Coordinates of C-alpha atoms and ligand atoms in Angstrom, one line a residue:
M1 CA -34.7 22.3 -50.8
Q2 CA -34.3 19.3 -48.5
N3 CA -31.1 18.2 -47.0
H4 CA -30.1 15.2 -44.9
H5 CA -27.2 14.1 -42.8
V6 CA -26.1 11.2 -40.6
I7 CA -25.3 12.0 -36.9
L8 CA -23.7 10.0 -34.1
R9 CA -26.5 9.0 -31.9
S10 CA -24.4 7.0 -29.3
R11 CA -21.0 5.5 -28.8
P12 CA -20.6 1.8 -28.9
G13 CA -18.2 1.8 -26.0
V14 CA -14.4 1.1 -26.3
N15 CA -14.8 -2.7 -26.0
S16 CA -17.9 -3.3 -28.2
A17 CA -18.7 -3.6 -31.8
P18 CA -20.5 -0.6 -33.4
V19 CA -24.2 -1.2 -34.3
D20 CA -26.7 0.5 -36.7
E21 CA -28.3 2.3 -33.7
N22 CA -25.1 4.3 -33.1
F23 CA -26.1 6.3 -36.2
E24 CA -29.1 8.4 -37.1
Y25 CA -30.2 9.7 -40.5
T26 CA -32.1 12.9 -40.2
E27 CA -33.1 16.2 -41.9
C28 CA -30.8 19.2 -41.6
P29 CA -30.9 22.7 -43.1
Y30 CA -30.0 23.2 -46.8
P31 CA -26.9 25.4 -46.9
E32 CA -27.6 29.2 -47.1
Q33 CA -26.1 31.9 -49.3
L34 CA -22.4 31.3 -50.2
Q35 CA -19.7 33.6 -49.0
K36 CA -16.7 34.4 -51.2
G37 CA -14.4 31.4 -51.5
E38 CA -17.2 28.9 -50.6
V39 CA -18.4 26.1 -52.8
L40 CA -21.7 24.1 -52.5
I41 CA -21.2 20.4 -53.0
K42 CA -23.6 17.6 -53.5
T43 CA -22.2 14.2 -52.3
L44 CA -22.3 11.4 -54.8
Y45 CA -20.3 8.7 -53.0
L46 CA -19.0 8.2 -49.5
S47 CA -16.4 5.8 -48.2
V48 CA -16.7 4.0 -44.9
D49 CA -13.4 3.0 -43.4
P50 CA -12.1 1.0 -40.4
A51 CA -10.2 4.0 -39.1
L52 CA -13.5 5.7 -38.4
R53 CA -14.1 3.2 -35.6
C54 CA -11.7 5.0 -33.3
R55 CA -13.5 8.3 -33.8
M56 CA -16.6 6.7 -32.2
N57 CA -14.6 6.6 -28.9
E58 CA -14.2 9.6 -26.7
D59 CA -10.5 9.1 -26.8
T60 CA -9.5 8.1 -30.4
G61 CA -6.1 6.9 -29.4
A62 CA -4.5 8.7 -32.3
D63 CA -3.3 12.3 -32.2
Y64 CA -4.3 13.0 -35.8
L65 CA -7.9 11.9 -35.2
T66 CA -10.5 13.7 -33.1
P67 CA -13.6 12.0 -31.6
W68 CA -17.0 12.4 -33.2
Q69 CA -19.5 14.4 -31.0
I70 CA -22.9 13.0 -30.1
G71 CA -25.6 14.7 -32.2
K72 CA -23.2 16.2 -34.7
T73 CA -22.8 15.3 -38.4
I74 CA -20.4 12.4 -38.9
E75 CA -17.2 13.6 -40.4
G76 CA -16.0 10.8 -42.6
L77 CA -12.8 10.3 -44.6
L78 CA -13.2 10.0 -48.3
G79 CA -15.9 11.3 -50.5
M80 CA -16.8 12.2 -54.1
G81 CA -19.2 15.0 -55.1
V82 CA -20.2 17.5 -57.7
V83 CA -20.2 21.3 -57.4
V84 CA -23.7 22.7 -57.4
Q85 CA -22.8 26.3 -56.9
S86 CA -19.5 28.1 -56.5
A87 CA -18.3 31.5 -55.1
D88 CA -14.7 30.5 -55.6
D89 CA -12.6 31.1 -58.7
S90 CA -11.1 27.6 -58.7
F91 CA -14.4 25.7 -58.9
T92 CA -17.3 25.8 -61.4
E93 CA -20.7 24.4 -61.3
G94 CA -20.6 20.8 -62.5
D95 CA -17.0 20.1 -61.5
L96 CA -16.4 16.6 -60.1
V97 CA -14.6 16.9 -56.8
E98 CA -12.9 14.4 -54.5
G99 CA -11.8 14.8 -50.9
D100 CA -10.2 13.0 -48.1
L101 CA -9.9 13.3 -44.3
G102 CA -13.1 15.1 -43.6
W103 CA -16.0 14.4 -46.0
P104 CA -19.2 14.9 -44.0
W105 CA -22.0 12.3 -44.2
K106 CA -24.3 14.9 -45.6
Q107 CA -26.2 15.3 -48.9
Y108 CA -25.3 19.0 -49.5
F109 CA -22.6 20.9 -47.7
I110 CA -20.5 24.0 -48.0
Y111 CA -16.7 23.6 -48.6
D112 CA -14.7 26.7 -47.6
N113 CA -11.8 27.0 -50.0
N114 CA -10.4 29.9 -47.9
S115 CA -9.5 27.4 -45.2
Q116 CA -5.8 26.6 -44.8
R117 CA -6.3 22.8 -45.3
K118 CA -7.4 22.3 -48.9
W119 CA -8.9 18.9 -48.6
I120 CA -11.2 18.9 -51.6
R121 CA -9.7 18.8 -55.1
K122 CA -11.1 18.7 -58.6
G123 CA -11.6 15.2 -60.0
D124 CA -10.9 14.3 -63.6
R125 CA -13.9 12.9 -65.5
N126 CA -11.7 11.5 -68.2
L127 CA -9.9 9.4 -65.6
V128 CA -12.9 7.8 -64.0
G129 CA -15.4 7.9 -66.9
D130 CA -18.8 6.7 -65.6
R131 CA -17.2 5.3 -62.4
P132 CA -16.4 8.3 -60.2
S133 CA -16.3 6.0 -57.2
L134 CA -12.8 4.9 -58.4
Y135 CA -11.5 7.8 -56.5
L136 CA -12.6 6.1 -53.3
S137 CA -11.8 2.5 -54.3
C138 CA -8.4 2.9 -56.0
F139 CA -7.2 6.4 -57.1
G140 CA -7.1 7.8 -53.6
L141 CA -5.9 6.8 -50.1
V142 CA -7.0 3.2 -50.5
G143 CA -4.9 2.5 -53.6
L144 CA -2.1 4.6 -52.1
T145 CA -2.1 2.5 -49.0
A146 CA -1.8 -0.7 -50.9
L147 CA 0.8 0.5 -53.3
L148 CA 3.0 2.5 -50.9
G149 CA 2.6 -0.2 -48.2
V150 CA 4.0 -2.8 -50.5
R151 CA 6.7 -0.5 -51.9
E152 CA 7.8 1.2 -48.7
K153 CA 7.7 -1.8 -46.3
G154 CA 7.5 -5.0 -48.4
H155 CA 11.0 -5.2 -49.9
V156 CA 9.7 -7.0 -52.9
T157 CA 12.5 -8.0 -55.3
P158 CA 11.5 -9.1 -58.8
G159 CA 12.8 -12.5 -59.6
A160 CA 13.5 -13.4 -56.0
N161 CA 10.6 -16.0 -55.9
Q162 CA 9.0 -14.4 -52.9
T163 CA 5.7 -15.5 -51.3
C164 CA 3.4 -12.8 -50.1
V165 CA 0.5 -13.4 -47.7
I166 CA -2.2 -10.8 -47.2
S167 CA -4.7 -10.8 -44.3
G168 CA -8.0 -9.0 -44.7
A169 CA -7.3 -10.0 -48.3
A170 CA -10.7 -9.5 -49.8
G171 CA -11.2 -6.0 -48.5
A172 CA -10.3 -2.6 -50.1
C173 CA -6.6 -2.5 -49.4
G174 CA -6.2 -6.3 -49.4
T175 CA -7.6 -6.9 -52.9
L176 CA -5.3 -4.2 -54.3
A177 CA -2.2 -5.1 -52.2
G178 CA -2.3 -8.7 -53.4
Q179 CA -2.5 -7.7 -57.0
I180 CA 0.2 -5.1 -56.6
A181 CA 2.6 -7.5 -54.8
R182 CA 2.3 -9.7 -57.9
L183 CA 2.7 -6.8 -60.3
D184 CA 5.8 -5.7 -58.4
G185 CA 7.4 -9.2 -58.6
C186 CA 6.2 -11.7 -55.9
S187 CA 5.8 -15.1 -57.4
K188 CA 3.1 -16.4 -55.0
I189 CA 0.1 -14.6 -53.5
V190 CA -2.0 -16.1 -50.7
G191 CA -5.0 -14.3 -49.2
I192 CA -6.6 -14.9 -45.8
C193 CA -10.3 -13.8 -45.5
G194 CA -13.6 -14.6 -43.8
T195 CA -15.9 -16.4 -46.3
N196 CA -15.7 -19.0 -49.1
E197 CA -17.2 -16.4 -51.5
K198 CA -14.3 -14.1 -50.8
C199 CA -11.8 -16.9 -51.2
N200 CA -13.3 -17.8 -54.6
F201 CA -13.2 -14.2 -55.7
L202 CA -9.5 -13.8 -54.8
T203 CA -8.5 -16.9 -56.7
A204 CA -10.9 -16.8 -59.6
E205 CA -11.1 -13.1 -60.3
L206 CA -7.9 -11.6 -59.0
G207 CA -5.5 -14.4 -59.7
F208 CA -4.4 -15.1 -56.1
D209 CA -2.7 -18.5 -56.0
H210 CA -4.5 -19.6 -52.8
A211 CA -7.1 -18.2 -50.4
I212 CA -7.7 -19.4 -46.8
N213 CA -11.0 -18.9 -45.0
Y214 CA -9.9 -18.2 -41.4
K215 CA -13.3 -18.8 -40.0
T216 CA -13.6 -22.4 -41.3
E217 CA -10.1 -23.6 -42.0
N218 CA -7.0 -24.2 -39.9
V219 CA -4.9 -21.2 -41.0
S220 CA -1.6 -22.7 -39.7
S221 CA -1.8 -26.0 -41.6
R222 CA -3.3 -24.4 -44.8
L223 CA -0.4 -21.9 -44.8
K224 CA 2.1 -24.8 -44.5
E225 CA 0.4 -26.4 -47.6
C226 CA 0.2 -23.2 -49.6
C227 CA 3.6 -21.7 -48.6
P228 CA 6.0 -24.7 -48.3
G229 CA 9.0 -22.4 -48.8
G230 CA 7.9 -20.1 -46.0
I231 CA 6.6 -16.5 -46.2
D232 CA 8.7 -13.5 -47.4
V233 CA 6.2 -10.6 -47.3
Y234 CA 3.2 -10.3 -45.1
F235 CA 0.7 -7.4 -45.7
D236 CA -1.1 -7.3 -42.3
N237 CA -4.5 -5.7 -42.2
V238 CA -5.9 -7.5 -39.2
G239 CA -3.3 -8.4 -36.5
G240 CA -4.3 -10.7 -33.6
E241 CA -4.1 -14.5 -33.8
I242 CA -4.2 -14.6 -37.6
S243 CA -1.0 -12.5 -37.8
N244 CA 0.7 -14.5 -35.0
T245 CA 0.1 -17.6 -37.1
V246 CA 1.4 -16.0 -40.3
I247 CA 4.5 -14.6 -38.5
R248 CA 5.4 -18.1 -37.1
Q249 CA 5.9 -19.3 -40.7
M250 CA 7.9 -16.3 -42.0
N251 CA 11.4 -16.7 -43.4
P252 CA 14.5 -15.1 -41.9
N253 CA 15.0 -11.5 -43.0
S254 CA 11.4 -11.3 -44.2
H255 CA 9.0 -8.3 -43.9
V256 CA 5.7 -7.5 -42.3
I257 CA 3.8 -4.5 -43.7
L258 CA 2.0 -3.3 -40.6
C259 CA -1.0 -1.7 -42.4
G260 CA -3.8 -2.2 -39.9
Q261 CA -5.0 -4.3 -37.0
I262 CA -8.8 -4.5 -37.5
S263 CA -9.2 -7.5 -35.2
V264 CA -8.6 -5.2 -32.2
Y265 CA -10.4 -2.1 -33.2
N266 CA -13.4 -3.0 -31.0
K267 CA -11.0 -3.4 -28.0
D268 CA -9.5 -0.9 -25.6
V269 CA -5.8 -1.6 -26.5
P270 CA -3.1 0.7 -27.7
Y271 CA -2.2 0.9 -31.4
P272 CA -0.4 -1.2 -32.5
P273 CA -1.3 -3.7 -29.9
P274 CA 1.5 -5.4 -28.1
L275 CA 2.6 -8.8 -29.5
P276 CA 2.8 -12.0 -27.5
E277 CA 6.3 -12.5 -26.1
D278 CA 7.1 -15.5 -28.3
I279 CA 6.2 -13.6 -31.4
E280 CA 8.4 -10.6 -30.4
Q281 CA 11.3 -13.1 -29.8
L282 CA 10.7 -14.7 -33.2
L283 CA 10.8 -11.4 -35.0
K284 CA 14.2 -10.7 -33.3
A285 CA 15.6 -14.1 -33.9
K286 CA 14.7 -14.2 -37.5
N287 CA 15.4 -10.5 -38.2
I288 CA 11.9 -10.0 -39.5
T289 CA 11.1 -6.3 -39.9
R290 CA 7.6 -5.0 -38.7
D291 CA 7.6 -1.2 -39.0
R292 CA 4.3 0.6 -38.6
F293 CA 3.1 1.9 -42.0
L294 CA 0.9 5.0 -42.3
V295 CA 0.1 6.2 -45.8
L296 CA -0.2 9.8 -44.7
N297 CA 3.6 9.8 -44.0
Y298 CA 4.3 9.7 -47.7
P299 CA 2.6 12.7 -49.3
E300 CA 5.5 13.4 -51.7
K301 CA 5.0 10.0 -53.2
F302 CA 1.2 10.3 -53.9
E303 CA 1.3 11.8 -57.3
A304 CA 3.6 9.2 -58.9
A305 CA 1.8 6.4 -57.1
I306 CA -1.6 7.6 -58.5
V307 CA -0.2 7.7 -62.0
Q308 CA 1.0 4.1 -61.5
L309 CA -2.4 3.0 -60.2
V310 CA -4.3 4.6 -63.1
E311 CA -1.9 3.0 -65.6
W312 CA -2.4 -0.4 -64.2
Y313 CA -6.2 0.0 -64.0
M314 CA -6.5 1.4 -67.5
S315 CA -4.4 -1.4 -68.9
G316 CA -6.5 -4.0 -67.1
K317 CA -3.7 -5.2 -64.9
L318 CA -5.4 -4.0 -61.7
K319 CA -9.0 -5.0 -61.0
V320 CA -11.0 -2.9 -58.6
K321 CA -13.9 -4.3 -56.7
E322 CA -16.5 -2.3 -54.8
T323 CA -19.5 -3.2 -52.6
V324 CA -22.0 -0.4 -53.0
T325 CA -24.7 0.4 -50.4
E326 CA -27.6 2.5 -51.7
G327 CA -28.6 5.7 -49.9
L328 CA -27.1 8.0 -47.2
E329 CA -29.7 6.7 -44.8
N330 CA -27.8 3.4 -44.9
A331 CA -24.3 4.8 -44.4
G332 CA -24.1 3.7 -40.7
R333 CA -25.4 0.3 -41.7
A334 CA -22.7 0.1 -44.4
F335 CA -20.0 1.0 -41.9
V336 CA -21.2 -1.7 -39.4
S337 CA -21.4 -4.2 -42.2
M338 CA -17.8 -3.5 -43.4
M339 CA -16.5 -3.9 -39.8
N340 CA -18.3 -7.3 -39.8
G341 CA -16.9 -8.4 -43.1
G342 CA -19.9 -7.7 -45.3
N343 CA -17.9 -6.2 -48.1
I344 CA -15.8 -7.5 -50.9
G345 CA -13.4 -4.8 -52.1
K346 CA -14.1 -1.2 -51.1
Q347 CA -17.3 -0.6 -49.2
I348 CA -18.8 2.6 -50.4
V349 CA -22.2 4.4 -50.1
H350 CA -24.0 5.8 -53.2
V351 CA -25.7 9.0 -52.0
S352 CA -26.8 10.8 -55.2
D353 CA -26.4 10.7 -59.0
I354 CA -24.6 13.5 -60.8
Ligands
LIG1 P1 -11.6 -3.6 -45.6 O1 -12.2 -3.3 -46.9 O2 -10.5 -4.7 -45.6 O3 -12.8 -4.0 -44.6 C1 -12.5 -4.5 -43.3 C2 -12.4 -6.1 -43.4 O4 -11.7 -6.5 -42.2 C3 -13.8 -6.8 -43.3 O5 -14.3 -6.9 -44.6 C4 -13.4 -8.1 -42.7 O6 -13.2 -9.1 -43.7 C5 -12.1 -7.9 -42.0 N1 -12.3 -8.1 -40.5 C6 -13.1 -7.5 -39.7 N2 -12.9 -7.9 -38.4 C7 -12.0 -8.8 -38.5 C8 -11.3 -9.7 -37.5 N3 -11.6 -9.6 -36.2 N4 -10.3 -10.5 -38.0 C9 -10.0 -10.6 -39.2 N5 -10.5 -9.8 -40.2 C10 -11.5 -8.9 -39.8 O7 -11.0 -2.3 -45.0 P2 -9.8 -1.4 -45.6 O8 -9.2 -2.1 -46.7 O9 -10.3 -0.1 -45.7 O10 -8.7 -1.4 -44.4 C11 -8.0 -2.6 -44.1 C12 -6.9 -2.3 -43.0 O11 -6.1 -1.3 -43.5 C13 -7.6 -1.8 -41.8 O12 -6.9 -2.4 -40.7 C14 -7.3 -0.3 -41.8 O13 -7.3 0.3 -40.5 C15 -6.0 -0.3 -42.5 N6 -5.6 1.0 -43.2 C16 -4.4 1.5 -42.9 C17 -3.9 2.6 -43.5 C18 -2.6 3.0 -43.2 O14 -2.2 4.1 -43.6 N7 -1.8 2.2 -42.5 C19 -4.8 3.4 -44.4 C20 -6.1 2.7 -44.7 C21 -6.5 1.6 -44.1 P3 -13.3 -10.7 -43.4 O15 -14.6 -11.2 -44.0 O16 -12.1 -11.2 -44.2 O17 -13.2 -10.9 -41.9

């Protein structure tokens, strides 16, 4: 049997954008005989995520993330697969499985269920029907980030006529966060993103009230037009100048959900990067909260949050968009494309069929 994986060929450097050539698709051995407690898994879908960018550096800057090693299989985050063979009582051939924080960019691999960290779980075919990738685009860490970000840091109050602005609005977390802020009670949703196609998608398909193209429009004046009453909740996926511009128009006692800062991921700066002095002063003067949000800090809330996401999706209240790249050989390209704004919704890679 043939097997393939993607390895890290080179590092982009801490102050450069990743390129396709940093990755290499190559043959690798098909897993041998299973030991007791081991499960052979075929990858169906992989997720590519901004957080992986820091693993390309020798120093990831985060204590919970280790650097990738040159020449070794890329250890990704989220993945979906099917059990091909099992030597563990909890898994049977044909089981759908999903996992986070460690899915290798490999066609076939062995998962050791003896290990302390149980990072692969059985998926539910009834839940996802013919769309197993939903575990990557909504019923997993991405959906949890959007929902718990809004709920833990957004202070959304139904009936309070709040305006919510989202940056990185057309991406995986952004598309969900905007819809969730509305479902939870915000009266106006404004997205900021990088193309007109994305803007149209947000307003025409997801019901955002306005969308601003930060590459072609003046974000400050468009925000003034779209949010005449100021901004109450800001779901920040990007940081940098876009966020400074949003914060300048936030109301007293409003809230920033500090989800991510992708605009600096190709720069050698600490996370979260320091704010300009005038923005720091503004936060203090207006009593604007801006606490760092990390989804992994809320494991006890995951189960109920997934139930909520599934219910909204099933009832048609939450739309889930995916950009699917075909083939494991293109996983590196998909990651680079996502970092450059090539995706609408969740960027995933289709590796194999069930
Ligand atoms: P996305 O699907 O949003 O993809 C990334 C998007 O970022 C691109 O499509 C691009 O869209 C935008 N982008 C890239 N560079 C820039 C830039 N310089 N300025 C502005 N926008 C840029 O990714 P995710 O939804 O997976 O992640 C979104 C954010 O959430 C990231 O910052 C990520 O690190 C963070 N995150 C945080 C978690 C947490 O626990 N706090 C968990 C998961 C994710 P465009 O065309 O609009 O530029």
